[in-house]
Amino acid sequence: MENFKQELYENGYFRQEELVFWDCDRDQQVRVAALLSRLGAFAGYDYDARGLTHEVLWASREVFLLSRASLRIHACPRAGDVLDITTWEAGPKAAHMRRNYEMKDQQGRLRVSARTDWILVDPGTRKILRPSAFTAKPLLASDRPLDCPETRKVVLPKEGREALGTRRVRWSDLDGNGHLFSGNYGDIIWDALPEDLQARAPREFQINYSREAVLGDVLKLEGFRSEAGYLVEGLGPHGSCFTALCAF
């Protein structure tokens, strides 16, 4: 939106954004893909504001890739809503660097909260690095409370799966790293969901990004309906690319 507010603080970043029709489904509810897109974008805004642009990190051979995300939708945002979106670092855990988010409306009500886990990668070799190897700046932590489930491993049972079709990775799916953009997984998942679930806004969503998918890859999509929600897996040429849980 024009004249948006933004603020950089010691361990985080704030920015105001308006949801437009493109962000939403036919019922004008925000798409999960739009929320996932903002997780990546706001992590980038935070680092950009500190002078650590994608180009700077790439030249240092230290880039972050999204590994897991967990969202809780407290009240589903809609087209035209203006959200105050805040992100902050939540410290390293094993091989992951954690980052949290809150999205509030103009009355200060919490609409969406999210947790993410990132891995540090050498973009040339694709070797995974420990968070302690990051040299661009100190990695900060915060004990600020967040009303959102922890990220976790999402696994589908081997038996009882439904075939949900296939999806080829197209040119428009790619991001600046040359692989399937993390936000686009949300649309791929929703297009594959059983019809009775597609128009429903989830109360929680979990996704694990396991392998990069690149141009021309064909993802075999499989689903499983459980008590916890509907599980989806995308299998690529070299194994699982993602698993996700949609809880309604």
Coordinates of N, CA, C and O in Angstrom, one line a residue, residues 11-179:
N11 N 15.8 -6.4 17.2 CA 15.7 -7.8 16.8 C 14.4 -8.1 16.0 O 13.7 -9.1 16.1
G12 N 14.2 -7.2 15.1 CA 13.0 -7.4 14.2 C 12.7 -6.3 13.3 O 13.4 -5.3 13.2
Y13 N 11.5 -6.5 12.6 CA 11.1 -5.5 11.6 C 9.6 -5.5 11.6 O 8.9 -6.5 11.8
F14 N 9.0 -4.3 11.3 CA 7.6 -4.1 11.3 C 7.3 -3.4 9.9 O 8.0 -2.5 9.5
R15 N 6.2 -3.8 9.4 CA 5.7 -3.2 8.1 C 4.2 -3.4 8.0 O 3.7 -4.4 8.4
Q16 N 3.6 -2.4 7.4 CA 2.1 -2.4 7.2 C 1.8 -2.7 5.7 O 2.4 -2.1 4.8
E17 N 0.9 -3.7 5.5 CA 0.6 -4.0 4.2 C -0.9 -4.2 4.0 O -1.6 -4.6 5.0
E18 N -1.4 -4.0 2.8 CA -2.9 -4.2 2.5 C -3.0 -5.5 1.7 O -2.2 -5.7 0.7
L19 N -4.0 -6.3 2.0 CA -4.3 -7.5 1.2 C -5.2 -7.0 0.1 O -6.2 -6.4 0.2
V20 N -4.8 -7.5 -1.1 CA -5.5 -7.1 -2.3 C -6.2 -8.4 -2.9 O -6.0 -9.5 -2.4
F21 N -7.0 -8.3 -3.9 CA -7.7 -9.4 -4.5 C -6.8 -10.6 -4.8 O -7.2 -11.7 -4.7
W22 N -5.6 -10.2 -5.4 CA -4.7 -11.3 -5.8 C -4.3 -12.2 -4.6 O -4.0 -13.4 -4.8
D23 N -4.3 -11.7 -3.4 CA -3.9 -12.4 -2.2 C -5.0 -13.4 -1.7 O -4.7 -14.2 -0.8
C24 N -6.2 -13.3 -2.3 CA -7.3 -14.0 -1.7 C -8.0 -14.9 -2.7 O -7.7 -14.9 -3.9
D25 N -8.8 -15.8 -2.1 CA -9.5 -16.8 -3.0 C -10.8 -16.2 -3.4 O -11.1 -15.0 -3.3
R26 N -11.7 -17.1 -4.0 CA -12.9 -16.6 -4.6 C -13.9 -16.0 -3.6 O -14.8 -15.2 -3.9
D27 N -13.7 -16.4 -2.3 CA -14.5 -15.9 -1.2 C -13.9 -14.7 -0.5 O -14.3 -14.3 0.6
Q28 N -12.8 -14.2 -1.1 CA -12.1 -13.0 -0.6 C -11.4 -13.3 0.7 O -11.1 -12.4 1.5
Q29 N -11.1 -14.6 1.0 CA -10.3 -15.0 2.2 C -8.8 -15.1 1.7 O -8.6 -15.6 0.6
V30 N -7.9 -14.7 2.6 CA -6.5 -14.8 2.2 C -6.1 -16.2 1.9 O -6.5 -17.2 2.6
R31 N -5.3 -16.4 0.9 CA -4.8 -17.7 0.5 C -3.6 -18.0 1.4 O -2.8 -17.2 1.7
V32 N -3.4 -19.3 1.7 CA -2.3 -19.8 2.4 C -1.0 -19.4 1.6 O 0.0 -19.0 2.2
A33 N -1.1 -19.5 0.3 CA 0.1 -19.1 -0.5 C 0.5 -17.7 -0.2 O 1.7 -17.3 -0.2
A34 N -0.4 -16.8 -0.1 CA -0.1 -15.3 0.2 C 0.6 -15.2 1.5 O 1.5 -14.4 1.7
L35 N 0.1 -16.0 2.5 CA 0.7 -15.9 3.9 C 2.1 -16.4 3.8 O 3.1 -15.9 4.4
L36 N 2.3 -17.6 3.1 CA 3.7 -18.2 3.0 C 4.6 -17.2 2.3 O 5.8 -17.1 2.6
S37 N 4.1 -16.5 1.3 CA 4.9 -15.6 0.5 C 5.4 -14.5 1.4 O 6.6 -14.0 1.3
R38 N 4.6 -14.0 2.4 CA 5.0 -12.9 3.2 C 6.0 -13.4 4.3 O 6.8 -12.6 4.7
L39 N 6.0 -14.7 4.6 CA 7.1 -15.1 5.5 C 8.4 -14.9 4.9 O 9.4 -14.4 5.6
G40 N 8.6 -15.4 3.7 CA 9.9 -15.2 3.0 C 10.2 -13.7 2.7 O 11.3 -13.2 3.0
A41 N 9.1 -12.9 2.3 CA 9.4 -11.5 2.0 C 9.8 -10.7 3.2 O 10.7 -9.9 3.1
F42 N 9.2 -11.0 4.4 CA 9.5 -10.1 5.5 C 10.8 -10.5 6.2 O 11.5 -9.6 6.7
A43 N 11.2 -11.8 6.0 CA 12.6 -12.1 6.4 C 13.6 -11.3 5.6 O 14.6 -10.8 6.1
G44 N 13.3 -11.2 4.3 CA 14.1 -10.5 3.4 C 14.1 -9.0 3.7 O 15.2 -8.3 3.7
Y45 N 12.9 -8.4 4.0 CA 12.9 -7.0 4.3 C 13.7 -6.7 5.5 O 14.4 -5.6 5.6
D46 N 13.6 -7.6 6.5 CA 14.4 -7.3 7.8 C 15.9 -7.3 7.4 O 16.6 -6.3 7.8
Y47 N 16.4 -8.2 6.7 CA 17.8 -8.3 6.4 C 18.2 -7.1 5.4 O 19.3 -6.5 5.5
D48 N 17.3 -6.8 4.4 CA 17.6 -5.7 3.5 C 17.8 -4.4 4.3 O 18.7 -3.6 3.9
A49 N 17.0 -4.2 5.3 CA 17.0 -3.0 6.0 C 18.3 -2.8 6.8 O 18.7 -1.7 7.2
R50 N 19.0 -4.0 7.0 CA 20.3 -4.0 7.8 C 21.4 -4.0 6.8 O 22.6 -4.2 7.2
G51 N 21.2 -3.9 5.5 CA 22.2 -3.8 4.5 C 22.6 -5.2 4.0 O 23.6 -5.4 3.2
L52 N 21.9 -6.3 4.5 CA 22.2 -7.6 4.1 C 21.3 -8.1 3.0 O 20.4 -8.9 3.3
T53 N 21.5 -7.6 1.8 CA 20.6 -7.9 0.7 C 20.9 -9.3 0.2 O 21.9 -9.9 0.6
H54 N 20.1 -9.8 -0.6 CA 20.3 -11.2 -1.2 C 21.7 -11.2 -1.9 O 22.4 -12.2 -1.8
E55 N 22.0 -10.1 -2.6 CA 23.3 -10.0 -3.3 C 24.5 -10.1 -2.4 O 25.5 -10.8 -2.6
V56 N 24.4 -9.4 -1.2 CA 25.4 -9.4 -0.2 C 25.6 -10.8 0.4 O 26.7 -11.3 0.5
L57 N 24.5 -11.4 0.7 CA 24.6 -12.8 1.3 C 25.1 -13.8 0.3 O 25.9 -14.7 0.7
W58 N 24.7 -13.7 -0.9 CA 25.1 -14.6 -2.0 C 26.6 -14.5 -2.2 O 27.3 -15.5 -2.3
A59 N 27.1 -13.2 -2.2 CA 28.6 -13.0 -2.4 C 29.3 -13.6 -1.2 O 30.5 -14.0 -1.4
S60 N 28.7 -13.6 0.0 CA 29.4 -14.2 1.2 C 29.2 -15.7 1.2 O 29.7 -16.3 2.1
R61 N 28.4 -16.2 0.3 CA 28.1 -17.7 0.2 C 27.5 -18.1 1.5 O 27.7 -19.2 2.0
E62 N 26.5 -17.3 2.0 CA 25.7 -17.6 3.2 C 24.3 -17.1 2.9 O 24.0 -16.0 3.0
V63 N 23.4 -18.1 2.5 CA 22.0 -17.7 2.3 C 21.1 -18.6 3.1 O 21.5 -19.8 3.4
F64 N 20.0 -18.1 3.5 CA 19.0 -18.9 4.3 C 17.9 -19.4 3.3 O 17.4 -18.7 2.5
L65 N 17.6 -20.7 3.5 CA 16.5 -21.3 2.8 C 15.4 -21.8 3.9 O 15.8 -22.3 4.9
L66 N 14.2 -21.6 3.5 CA 13.1 -21.9 4.4 C 13.0 -23.5 4.5 O 12.9 -24.1 3.5
S67 N 12.9 -24.0 5.7 CA 12.9 -25.4 5.9 C 11.5 -25.9 6.4 O 11.0 -26.9 6.0
R68 N 11.0 -25.2 7.4 CA 9.7 -25.5 8.0 C 8.9 -24.2 8.3 O 9.5 -23.2 8.6
A69 N 7.6 -24.3 8.3 CA 6.7 -23.2 8.7 C 5.5 -23.8 9.4 O 5.0 -24.8 9.0
S70 N 5.0 -23.0 10.4 CA 3.8 -23.4 11.1 C 3.0 -22.1 11.2 O 3.5 -21.0 11.7
L71 N 1.7 -22.1 10.8 CA 0.8 -21.0 10.9 C -0.4 -21.3 11.7 O -0.9 -22.4 11.7
R72 N -0.8 -20.3 12.5 CA -2.1 -20.4 13.2 C -2.9 -19.2 12.7 O -2.5 -18.0 12.8
I73 N -4.1 -19.5 12.1 CA -5.0 -18.4 11.6 C -6.1 -18.2 12.7 O -7.0 -19.0 12.8
H74 N -5.9 -17.1 13.4 CA -6.9 -16.8 14.5 C -8.2 -16.3 14.0 O -9.3 -16.6 14.5
A75 N -8.1 -15.4 13.0 CA -9.3 -14.9 12.3 C -8.8 -14.6 10.9 O -7.9 -13.7 10.7
C76 N -9.4 -15.3 9.9 CA -8.9 -15.2 8.6 C -8.9 -13.8 8.0 O -10.0 -13.2 7.8
P77 N -7.8 -13.2 7.6 CA -7.8 -11.9 6.9 C -8.5 -12.0 5.5 O -8.6 -13.1 4.9
R78 N -9.0 -10.9 5.1 CA -9.8 -10.8 3.9 C -9.3 -9.7 3.0 O -8.5 -8.8 3.4
A79 N -9.7 -9.7 1.7 CA -9.3 -8.7 0.8 C -9.6 -7.3 1.3 O -10.7 -7.1 1.9
G80 N -8.7 -6.4 1.3 CA -8.9 -5.0 1.8 C -8.4 -4.8 3.2 O -8.3 -3.6 3.6
D81 N -8.2 -5.9 3.9 CA -7.7 -5.7 5.3 C -6.3 -5.1 5.2 O -5.5 -5.5 4.4
V82 N -6.0 -4.2 6.2 CA -4.6 -3.7 6.3 C -4.0 -4.4 7.5 O -4.6 -4.3 8.6
L83 N -2.9 -5.0 7.3 CA -2.2 -5.8 8.4 C -0.9 -5.1 8.8 O -0.1 -4.7 8.0
D84 N -0.7 -5.1 10.1 CA 0.6 -4.8 10.7 C 1.3 -6.1 10.9 O 1.0 -6.9 11.7
I85 N 2.4 -6.3 10.1 CA 3.2 -7.5 10.2 C 4.5 -7.3 10.8 O 5.3 -6.4 10.4
T86 N 4.8 -8.1 11.8 CA 6.0 -8.0 12.6 C 6.8 -9.3 12.5 O 6.2 -10.4 12.6
T87 N 8.1 -9.3 12.4 CA 8.9 -10.4 12.4 C 10.1 -10.2 13.3 O 10.6 -9.1 13.4
W88 N 10.6 -11.3 13.9 CA 11.8 -11.2 14.8 C 12.5 -12.5 14.8 O 11.9 -13.6 14.6
E89 N 13.8 -12.5 15.0 CA 14.6 -13.7 15.2 C 14.3 -14.4 16.5 O 14.2 -13.7 17.5
A90 N 14.3 -15.7 16.5 CA 13.9 -16.5 17.7 C 15.1 -17.4 18.1 O 14.9 -18.4 18.9
G91 N 16.3 -17.2 17.6 CA 17.4 -17.9 18.0 C 17.6 -19.2 17.2 O 16.7 -19.8 16.6
P92 N 18.9 -19.7 17.3 CA 19.2 -21.0 16.6 C 18.7 -22.2 17.4 O 18.6 -22.1 18.6
K93 N 18.4 -23.3 16.7 CA 18.1 -24.6 17.4 C 18.6 -25.7 16.5 O 18.1 -25.9 15.4
A94 N 19.7 -26.4 17.0 CA 20.4 -27.4 16.2 C 20.8 -26.7 14.8 O 21.5 -25.7 14.9
A95 N 20.4 -27.3 13.7 CA 20.8 -26.8 12.4 C 20.0 -25.7 11.9 O 20.2 -25.1 10.8
H96 N 18.9 -25.3 12.6 CA 18.0 -24.3 12.2 C 18.1 -22.9 12.8 O 18.5 -22.9 14.0
M97 N 17.8 -21.9 12.1 CA 17.6 -20.6 12.6 C 16.2 -20.3 12.6 O 15.5 -20.4 11.6
R98 N 15.6 -19.9 13.8 CA 14.2 -19.7 13.9 C 13.8 -18.2 13.8 O 14.5 -17.3 14.2
R99 N 12.6 -18.0 13.2 CA 12.1 -16.6 13.0 C 10.6 -16.7 13.2 O 9.9 -17.6 12.7
N100 N 10.0 -15.7 13.9 CA 8.6 -15.7 14.2 C 7.9 -14.5 13.6 O 8.6 -13.5 13.3
Y101 N 6.6 -14.5 13.5 CA 5.8 -13.5 12.9 C 4.5 -13.3 13.6 O 3.9 -14.3 14.1
E102 N 4.0 -12.1 13.6 CA 2.6 -11.8 13.9 C 2.0 -10.9 12.9 O 2.7 -9.9 12.4
M103 N 0.7 -11.1 12.6 CA 0.0 -10.2 11.7 C -1.3 -9.8 12.4 O -2.1 -10.6 12.8
K104 N -1.4 -8.4 12.6 CA -2.5 -7.9 13.4 C -3.3 -6.9 12.5 O -2.7 -6.3 11.6
D105 N -4.6 -6.7 12.8 CA -5.4 -5.8 12.0 C -5.2 -4.4 12.7 O -4.5 -4.2 13.6
Q106 N -5.9 -3.4 12.1 CA -5.8 -2.0 12.6 C -6.4 -1.8 13.9 O -6.2 -0.7 14.5
Q107 N -7.1 -2.7 14.5 CA -7.6 -2.6 15.8 C -6.7 -3.3 16.8 O -7.0 -3.4 18.0
G108 N -5.6 -3.9 16.3 CA -4.6 -4.5 17.2 C -5.0 -6.0 17.5 O -4.3 -6.6 18.3
R109 N -6.0 -6.5 16.8 CA -6.3 -7.9 17.0 C -5.4 -8.9 16.2 O -5.2 -8.6 15.0
L110 N -5.0 -9.9 16.8 CA -4.1 -10.9 16.2 C -4.9 -11.7 15.2 O -5.8 -12.3 15.5
R111 N -4.4 -11.7 13.9 CA -5.1 -12.4 12.9 C -4.4 -13.7 12.5 O -5.0 -14.7 12.2
V112 N -3.0 -13.6 12.4 CA -2.2 -14.7 12.0 C -0.9 -14.7 12.8 O -0.3 -13.6 13.0
S113 N -0.5 -15.9 13.3 CA 0.9 -16.0 13.9 C 1.6 -17.1 13.2 O 1.0 -18.0 12.7
A114 N 2.9 -17.0 13.2 CA 3.7 -18.0 12.4 C 5.1 -18.2 13.0 O 5.7 -17.3 13.6
R115 N 5.6 -19.4 12.9 CA 7.0 -19.8 13.3 C 7.6 -20.4 12.0 O 7.0 -21.1 11.2
T116 N 8.9 -20.1 11.8 CA 9.6 -20.7 10.7 C 11.0 -21.1 11.2 O 11.6 -20.6 12.1
D117 N 11.5 -22.2 10.5 CA 12.8 -22.7 10.7 C 13.6 -22.5 9.3 O 13.0 -22.9 8.3
W118 N 14.8 -22.0 9.4 CA 15.6 -21.8 8.2 C 16.9 -22.5 8.3 O 17.4 -22.7 9.4
I119 N 17.4 -22.9 7.2 CA 18.8 -23.5 7.2 C 19.7 -22.6 6.4 O 19.3 -21.9 5.5
L120 N 21.0 -22.6 6.9 CA 22.0 -21.8 6.3 C 22.7 -22.7 5.2 O 23.1 -23.8 5.5
V121 N 22.8 -22.1 4.0 CA 23.4 -22.9 2.9 C 24.4 -22.1 2.1 O 24.3 -20.9 1.9
D122 N 25.4 -22.8 1.7 CA 26.4 -22.3 0.7 C 25.7 -22.4 -0.7 O 25.5 -23.5 -1.2
P123 N 25.3 -21.2 -1.3 CA 24.6 -21.3 -2.6 C 25.3 -21.9 -3.7 O 24.7 -22.4 -4.7
G124 N 26.7 -22.0 -3.6 CA 27.5 -22.6 -4.7 C 27.5 -24.1 -4.6 O 27.3 -24.8 -5.6
T125 N 27.7 -24.6 -3.4 CA 27.8 -26.1 -3.2 C 26.5 -26.7 -2.7 O 26.4 -27.9 -2.8
R126 N 25.5 -25.9 -2.2 CA 24.3 -26.3 -1.6 C 24.6 -27.1 -0.3 O 23.7 -27.8 0.2
K127 N 25.8 -26.9 0.2 CA 26.1 -27.5 1.5 C 25.4 -26.8 2.6 O 25.4 -25.6 2.7
I128 N 24.8 -27.6 3.6 CA 24.2 -27.0 4.7 C 25.2 -26.6 5.8 O 26.1 -27.4 6.1
L129 N 25.1 -25.4 6.3 CA 26.1 -24.9 7.3 C 25.4 -24.8 8.6 O 24.2 -24.6 8.7
R130 N 26.2 -24.8 9.7 CA 25.6 -24.6 11.0 C 25.3 -23.1 11.2 O 26.0 -22.2 10.6
P131 N 24.3 -22.8 12.0 CA 24.0 -21.3 12.2 C 25.3 -20.6 12.8 O 25.4 -19.4 12.5
S132 N 26.1 -21.3 13.5 CA 27.3 -20.6 14.1 C 28.3 -20.2 13.0 O 29.2 -19.4 13.2
A133 N 28.1 -20.7 11.7 CA 29.0 -20.3 10.7 C 28.6 -19.0 10.0 O 29.4 -18.5 9.2
F134 N 27.5 -18.5 10.4 CA 27.0 -17.2 9.8 C 27.8 -16.0 10.3 O 27.9 -15.8 11.5
T135 N 28.4 -15.3 9.3 CA 29.3 -14.2 9.7 C 28.8 -12.8 9.5 O 29.4 -11.9 9.9
A136 N 27.6 -12.7 8.8 CA 27.1 -11.4 8.4 C 26.7 -10.5 9.6 O 26.9 -9.3 9.5
K137 N 26.2 -11.2 10.6 CA 25.7 -10.5 11.8 C 25.5 -11.5 12.9 O 25.3 -12.6 12.6
P138 N 25.4 -11.0 14.1 CA 25.0 -11.9 15.2 C 23.6 -12.4 15.0 O 22.7 -11.6 14.6
L139 N 23.4 -13.7 15.3 CA 22.0 -14.2 15.2 C 21.4 -14.0 16.6 O 21.9 -14.5 17.6
L140 N 20.2 -13.3 16.6 CA 19.6 -12.9 17.9 C 18.5 -13.9 18.3 O 18.0 -14.6 17.5
A141 N 18.2 -13.8 19.6 CA 17.1 -14.7 20.1 C 16.1 -13.8 20.8 O 16.5 -12.6 21.2
S142 N 14.9 -14.3 21.1 CA 13.9 -13.5 21.8 C 13.0 -14.5 22.5 O 12.7 -15.6 22.0
D143 N 12.6 -14.2 23.7 CA 11.7 -15.0 24.5 C 10.3 -14.5 24.4 O 9.4 -14.8 25.2
R144 N 10.0 -13.6 23.4 CA 8.7 -13.0 23.2 C 7.7 -14.1 23.0 O 7.9 -15.0 22.1
P145 N 6.6 -14.2 23.7 CA 5.6 -15.3 23.5 C 4.9 -15.2 22.2 O 4.7 -14.1 21.6
L146 N 4.5 -16.3 21.7 CA 3.8 -16.4 20.4 C 2.7 -17.5 20.4 O 3.0 -18.6 20.8
D147 N 1.5 -17.1 20.1 CA 0.4 -18.1 20.1 C 0.4 -18.8 18.8 O -0.4 -18.5 17.9
C148 N 1.3 -19.8 18.6 CA 1.4 -20.5 17.4 C 2.0 -21.9 17.7 O 3.0 -21.9 18.5
P149 N 1.6 -23.0 17.1 CA 2.2 -24.3 17.3 C 3.7 -24.2 16.9 O 4.1 -23.5 16.0
E150 N 4.5 -25.0 17.6 CA 5.9 -25.2 17.2 C 5.9 -25.9 15.8 O 5.1 -26.7 15.4
T151 N 7.0 -25.6 15.0 CA 7.2 -26.3 13.8 C 7.5 -27.8 14.1 O 8.0 -28.0 15.2
R152 N 7.2 -28.7 13.2 CA 7.4 -30.1 13.5 C 7.5 -30.8 12.2 O 7.2 -30.3 11.1
K153 N 8.0 -32.1 12.3 CA 8.1 -32.9 11.2 C 6.7 -33.4 10.8 O 6.0 -34.0 11.7
V154 N 6.4 -33.3 9.5 CA 5.1 -33.8 9.0 C 5.3 -35.0 8.2 O 6.1 -35.0 7.3
V155 N 4.7 -36.1 8.6 CA 4.9 -37.4 7.9 C 3.5 -38.0 7.6 O 2.7 -38.1 8.4
L156 N 3.4 -38.5 6.3 CA 2.2 -39.2 5.9 C 2.4 -40.7 6.1 O 3.5 -41.2 6.0
P157 N 1.3 -41.4 6.5 CA 1.4 -42.9 6.6 C 1.7 -43.4 5.2 O 1.3 -42.8 4.2
K158 N 2.3 -44.6 5.2 CA 2.6 -45.2 3.9 C 1.3 -45.8 3.3 O 1.2 -45.9 2.0
E159 N 0.4 -46.3 4.1 CA -0.8 -46.9 3.6 C -2.0 -45.9 3.6 O -2.1 -45.0 4.4
G160 N -3.0 -46.2 2.7 CA -4.2 -45.4 2.8 C -4.2 -44.0 2.1 O -5.1 -43.2 2.3
R161 N -3.2 -43.8 1.3 CA -3.1 -42.5 0.7 C -4.0 -42.3 -0.5 O -4.3 -43.3 -1.2
E162 N -4.4 -41.1 -0.8 CA -5.2 -40.8 -2.0 C -4.3 -40.2 -3.1 O -3.4 -39.4 -2.8
A163 N -4.5 -40.6 -4.3 CA -3.7 -40.0 -5.5 C -4.4 -38.6 -5.8 O -5.6 -38.5 -6.0
L164 N -3.6 -37.6 -5.8 CA -4.1 -36.2 -6.0 C -3.7 -35.6 -7.3 O -3.8 -34.4 -7.6
G165 N -3.1 -36.5 -8.2 CA -2.6 -36.0 -9.5 C -1.1 -35.6 -9.5 O -0.4 -35.8 -8.5
T166 N -0.7 -34.9 -10.5 CA 0.6 -34.4 -10.7 C 0.7 -32.9 -10.9 O -0.3 -32.3 -11.4
R167 N 1.8 -32.3 -10.7 CA 2.0 -30.9 -11.0 C 3.4 -30.7 -11.5 O 4.4 -30.9 -10.8
R168 N 3.5 -30.2 -12.7 CA 4.8 -29.8 -13.3 C 5.3 -28.5 -12.8 O 4.4 -27.5 -12.8
V169 N 6.5 -28.3 -12.4 CA 7.1 -27.0 -12.1 C 7.3 -26.2 -13.3 O 8.0 -26.6 -14.2
R170 N 6.6 -25.0 -13.4 CA 6.6 -24.2 -14.5 C 7.5 -23.0 -14.3 O 7.9 -22.6 -13.2
W171 N 7.8 -22.2 -15.4 CA 8.7 -21.0 -15.3 C 8.2 -20.0 -14.3 O 8.9 -19.5 -13.5
S172 N 6.9 -19.8 -14.2 CA 6.3 -18.8 -13.3 C 6.3 -19.2 -11.9 O 6.1 -18.4 -11.0
D173 N 6.7 -20.5 -11.6 CA 6.8 -21.0 -10.2 C 8.1 -20.6 -9.6 O 8.2 -20.7 -8.4
L174 N 9.1 -20.3 -10.4 CA 10.5 -20.1 -9.9 C 10.7 -18.8 -9.2 O 10.1 -17.8 -9.6
D175 N 11.6 -18.8 -8.2 CA 12.0 -17.6 -7.6 C 13.5 -17.2 -8.1 O 14.0 -17.9 -9.0
G176 N 14.0 -16.2 -7.4 CA 15.4 -15.8 -7.8 C 16.5 -16.7 -7.5 O 17.6 -16.6 -8.0
N177 N 16.2 -17.8 -6.8 CA 17.2 -18.8 -6.6 C 17.1 -19.9 -7.6 O 17.8 -20.9 -7.6
G178 N 16.1 -19.9 -8.5 CA 15.9 -20.8 -9.5 C 15.2 -22.1 -9.1 O 15.2 -23.1 -9.9
H179 N 14.5 -22.0 -8.0 CA 13.7 -23.2 -7.6 C 12.2 -22.8 -7.3 O 11.9 -21.6 -7.3

